[in-house]
Amino acid sequence: MIRVLCVCLGNICRSPMAEGVLAARAREAGVALEVDSAGTGSWHVGDAPDPRAIAAAAARGIDIAGQHARQVSMVDFERFDLILAMDEGNLASLERLRPVAARAALRLAHPDGQPVPDPYYGGDGGFERVLDMLEAMAESVLREGTGRR
Ligand code: 4NP
């Protein structure tokens, strides 16, 4: 069992989609994986994902409508094996929060280290591009998690 936490800024766009994609692909692959998501910011705590994120994920057969935003906390570094930051800003925030004796590995979500662009204000290919990048993330995490390379 590998426990993965996906983190973005608001936990209403990128990381809820990341959680949904990773959970769906793990289920399909028969890989035992626990996945959650959180935001570095607190503005949207308790909110459902952005309607555009819900719609884009649903178009790929992934239901994220039942998720609720929460803020990342120090205990997450003990609870999870791997924490995936969507961009460098999220990674820097997580590095500041990380306890000295953190258990979780921390890195950028995309396997090539490309930032997953914030789709909240539009542009950059928006939610579709984010989902494509998250598919690559999921494939990479599942390959590592099962020892297949
Ligand atoms: P996310 O997108 O980090 O992908 O969830 C954002 C959502 C909301 C805000 C920023 C980014 N905001 O500033 O409210």
mmCIF file of C-alpha atoms and ligand atoms in Angstrom:
data_model
loop_
_atom_site.group_PDB
_atom_site.id
_atom_site.type_symbol
_atom_site.label_atom_id
_atom_site.label_comp_id
_atom_site.label_asym_id
_atom_site.label_seq_id
_atom_site.Cartn_x
_atom_site.Cartn_y
_atom_site.Cartn_z
ATOM 1 C CA MET A 1 0.000 0.000 0.000
ATOM 2 C CA ILE A 2 1.353 3.384 -1.005
ATOM 3 C CA ARG A 3 -0.181 6.554 0.408
ATOM 4 C CA VAL A 4 -0.042 9.625 -1.818
ATOM 5 C CA LEU A 5 -1.093 13.220 -1.136
ATOM 6 C CA CYS A 6 -1.595 15.588 -4.093
ATOM 7 C CA VAL A 7 -1.155 19.285 -3.249
ATOM 8 C CA CYS A 8 -1.938 22.539 -5.085
ATOM 9 C CA LEU A 9 -2.813 26.044 -3.942
ATOM 10 C CA GLY A 10 -6.585 26.033 -3.473
ATOM 11 C CA ASN A 11 -7.424 22.279 -3.491
ATOM 12 C CA ILE A 12 -10.350 23.016 -5.808
ATOM 13 C CA CYS A 13 -8.822 22.576 -9.294
ATOM 14 C CA ARG A 14 -5.560 20.704 -9.834
ATOM 15 C CA SER A 15 -5.124 18.492 -6.773
ATOM 16 C CA PRO A 16 -8.751 17.233 -6.677
ATOM 17 C CA MET A 17 -8.334 16.200 -10.324
ATOM 18 C CA ALA A 18 -4.966 14.628 -9.440
ATOM 19 C CA GLU A 19 -6.624 12.656 -6.632
ATOM 20 C CA GLY A 20 -9.394 11.529 -8.991
ATOM 21 C CA VAL A 21 -7.074 10.496 -11.822
ATOM 22 C CA LEU A 22 -4.677 8.634 -9.534
ATOM 23 C CA ALA A 23 -7.491 6.814 -7.695
ATOM 24 C CA ALA A 24 -9.142 5.794 -10.979
ATOM 25 C CA ARG A 25 -5.945 4.584 -12.668
ATOM 26 C CA ALA A 26 -4.850 2.679 -9.537
ATOM 27 C CA ARG A 27 -8.237 0.963 -9.327
ATOM 28 C CA GLU A 28 -8.034 -0.002 -13.013
ATOM 29 C CA ALA A 29 -4.492 -1.334 -12.547
ATOM 30 C CA GLY A 30 -5.414 -3.247 -9.381
ATOM 31 C CA VAL A 31 -2.804 -1.331 -7.388
ATOM 32 C CA ALA A 32 -3.447 -0.788 -3.657
ATOM 33 C CA LEU A 33 -3.081 2.946 -3.272
ATOM 34 C CA GLU A 34 -4.554 5.446 -0.857
ATOM 35 C CA VAL A 35 -4.803 8.960 -2.252
ATOM 36 C CA ASP A 36 -5.956 12.298 -0.882
ATOM 37 C CA SER A 37 -5.476 15.950 -1.824
ATOM 38 C CA ALA A 38 -4.985 19.258 -0.014
ATOM 39 C CA GLY A 39 -4.156 22.902 -0.666
ATOM 40 C CA THR A 40 -1.369 25.052 0.726
ATOM 41 C CA GLY A 41 -3.904 27.903 1.094
ATOM 42 C CA SER A 42 -7.014 28.028 3.249
ATOM 43 C CA TRP A 43 -9.374 30.165 1.123
ATOM 44 C CA HIS A 44 -11.490 27.268 -0.125
ATOM 45 C CA VAL A 45 -11.485 24.925 2.884
ATOM 46 C CA GLY A 46 -14.723 22.905 2.889
ATOM 47 C CA ASP A 47 -15.581 23.791 -0.713
ATOM 48 C CA ALA A 48 -16.370 21.262 -3.431
ATOM 49 C CA PRO A 49 -14.035 21.255 -6.459
ATOM 50 C CA ASP A 50 -14.436 24.011 -9.069
ATOM 51 C CA PRO A 51 -17.382 23.157 -11.408
ATOM 52 C CA ARG A 52 -14.978 23.265 -14.382
ATOM 53 C CA ALA A 53 -12.759 20.659 -12.717
ATOM 54 C CA ILE A 54 -15.767 18.467 -11.922
ATOM 55 C CA ALA A 55 -16.957 18.685 -15.556
ATOM 56 C CA ALA A 56 -13.536 18.059 -17.119
ATOM 57 C CA ALA A 57 -12.938 15.012 -14.899
ATOM 58 C CA ALA A 58 -16.470 13.694 -15.504
ATOM 59 C CA ALA A 59 -15.859 13.861 -19.274
ATOM 60 C CA ARG A 60 -13.091 11.290 -18.665
ATOM 61 C CA GLY A 61 -15.303 9.130 -16.455
ATOM 62 C CA ILE A 62 -13.834 10.375 -13.180
ATOM 63 C CA ASP A 63 -16.166 11.571 -10.406
ATOM 64 C CA ILE A 64 -14.610 14.175 -8.103
ATOM 65 C CA ALA A 65 -17.853 15.945 -7.113
ATOM 66 C CA GLY A 66 -17.881 14.523 -3.585
ATOM 67 C CA GLN A 67 -14.501 15.940 -2.568
ATOM 68 C CA HIS A 68 -14.073 18.813 -0.105
ATOM 69 C CA ALA A 69 -11.068 21.138 0.089
ATOM 70 C CA ARG A 70 -8.758 21.040 3.084
ATOM 71 C CA GLN A 71 -5.462 22.671 3.946
ATOM 72 C CA VAL A 72 -2.266 20.640 4.145
ATOM 73 C CA SER A 73 -0.867 20.190 7.662
ATOM 74 C CA MET A 74 2.324 18.935 9.279
ATOM 75 C CA VAL A 75 0.789 15.548 10.155
ATOM 76 C CA ASP A 76 0.418 14.887 6.424
ATOM 77 C CA PHE A 77 4.192 14.423 6.323
ATOM 78 C CA GLU A 78 3.780 11.416 8.651
ATOM 79 C CA ARG A 79 0.557 10.063 7.186
ATOM 80 C CA PHE A 80 1.710 9.849 3.561
ATOM 81 C CA ASP A 81 4.600 8.125 1.773
ATOM 82 C CA LEU A 82 4.685 10.579 -1.098
ATOM 83 C CA ILE A 83 3.565 14.214 -1.365
ATOM 84 C CA LEU A 84 3.224 15.566 -4.895
ATOM 85 C CA ALA A 85 3.322 19.341 -5.440
ATOM 86 C CA MET A 86 1.652 20.674 -8.579
ATOM 87 C CA ASP A 87 4.108 23.577 -9.095
ATOM 88 C CA GLU A 88 7.253 25.150 -7.655
ATOM 89 C CA GLY A 89 5.261 27.574 -5.497
ATOM 90 C CA ASN A 90 3.382 24.701 -3.877
ATOM 91 C CA LEU A 91 6.679 22.812 -3.463
ATOM 92 C CA ALA A 92 8.314 25.809 -1.741
ATOM 93 C CA SER A 93 5.344 26.156 0.649
ATOM 94 C CA LEU A 94 5.544 22.441 1.475
ATOM 95 C CA GLU A 95 9.297 22.641 2.062
ATOM 96 C CA ARG A 96 8.723 25.434 4.583
ATOM 97 C CA LEU A 97 6.054 23.379 6.376
ATOM 98 C CA ARG A 98 7.933 20.057 6.307
ATOM 99 C CA PRO A 99 9.013 18.773 9.741
ATOM 100 C CA VAL A 100 12.720 17.932 10.044
ATOM 101 C CA ALA A 101 12.011 14.219 10.531
ATOM 102 C CA ALA A 102 9.358 13.982 7.799
ATOM 103 C CA ARG A 103 8.604 10.486 6.539
ATOM 104 C CA ALA A 104 7.009 11.483 3.249
ATOM 105 C CA ALA A 105 9.022 11.994 0.084
ATOM 106 C CA LEU A 106 8.251 15.363 -1.473
ATOM 107 C CA ARG A 107 8.537 16.226 -5.169
ATOM 108 C CA LEU A 108 6.851 17.845 -8.146
ATOM 109 C CA ALA A 109 3.898 15.830 -9.469
ATOM 110 C CA HIS A 110 4.827 15.703 -13.146
ATOM 111 C CA PRO A 111 7.490 13.056 -13.921
ATOM 112 C CA ASP A 112 9.475 15.541 -16.065
ATOM 113 C CA GLY A 113 9.337 18.185 -13.335
ATOM 114 C CA GLN A 114 7.126 20.478 -15.434
ATOM 115 C CA PRO A 115 4.789 22.624 -13.337
ATOM 116 C CA VAL A 116 1.115 21.697 -13.641
ATOM 117 C CA PRO A 117 -0.280 25.151 -14.562
ATOM 118 C CA ASP A 118 -2.974 26.707 -12.411
ATOM 119 C CA PRO A 119 -6.152 26.629 -14.554
ATOM 120 C CA TYR A 120 -8.228 28.740 -12.130
ATOM 121 C CA TYR A 121 -7.941 31.986 -14.128
ATOM 122 C CA GLY A 122 -8.001 30.236 -17.532
ATOM 123 C CA GLY A 123 -5.361 30.037 -20.240
ATOM 124 C CA ASP A 124 -2.494 27.550 -20.791
ATOM 125 C CA GLY A 125 -4.784 24.857 -22.212
ATOM 126 C CA GLY A 126 -6.848 24.939 -19.036
ATOM 127 C CA PHE A 127 -8.339 21.897 -17.415
ATOM 128 C CA GLU A 128 -7.737 19.534 -20.362
ATOM 129 C CA ARG A 129 -4.002 20.184 -20.350
ATOM 130 C CA VAL A 130 -3.941 19.713 -16.573
ATOM 131 C CA LEU A 131 -5.715 16.361 -16.905
ATOM 132 C CA ASP A 132 -3.258 15.215 -19.598
ATOM 133 C CA MET A 133 -0.345 16.083 -17.311
ATOM 134 C CA LEU A 134 -2.030 14.300 -14.402
ATOM 135 C CA GLU A 135 -2.412 11.147 -16.511
ATOM 136 C CA ALA A 136 1.392 11.177 -16.958
ATOM 137 C CA MET A 137 1.771 11.725 -13.206
ATOM 138 C CA ALA A 138 -0.489 8.759 -12.412
ATOM 139 C CA GLU A 139 1.317 6.467 -14.834
ATOM 140 C CA SER A 140 4.650 7.368 -13.269
ATOM 141 C CA VAL A 141 3.422 6.932 -9.673
ATOM 142 C CA LEU A 142 1.854 3.553 -10.459
ATOM 143 C CA ARG A 143 4.998 2.352 -12.208
ATOM 144 C CA GLU A 144 7.096 3.295 -9.163
ATOM 145 C CA GLY A 145 4.537 1.941 -6.721
ATOM 146 C CA THR A 146 4.483 -1.505 -8.272
ATOM 147 C CA GLY A 147 8.229 -1.713 -8.893
ATOM 148 C CA ARG A 148 7.732 -1.836 -12.696
ATOM 149 C CA ARG A 149 9.981 0.603 -14.529
HETATM 150 P P1 4NP B 1 -5.840 25.145 -7.579
HETATM 151 O O1 4NP B 1 -6.389 26.490 -8.267
HETATM 152 O O2 4NP B 1 -4.618 25.523 -6.783
HETATM 153 O O3 4NP B 1 -5.500 24.286 -8.754
HETATM 154 O O4 4NP B 1 -6.962 24.612 -6.733
HETATM 155 C C1 4NP B 1 -6.668 27.636 -7.511
HETATM 156 C C2 4NP B 1 -7.907 27.799 -6.948
HETATM 157 C C3 4NP B 1 -8.201 28.961 -6.247
HETATM 158 C C4 4NP B 1 -7.242 29.932 -6.072
HETATM 159 C C5 4NP B 1 -5.994 29.755 -6.615
HETATM 160 C C6 4NP B 1 -5.705 28.603 -7.339
HETATM 161 N N1 4NP B 1 -7.548 31.120 -5.365
HETATM 162 O O5 4NP B 1 -6.674 31.984 -5.248
HETATM 163 O O6 4NP B 1 -8.666 31.259 -4.848
#
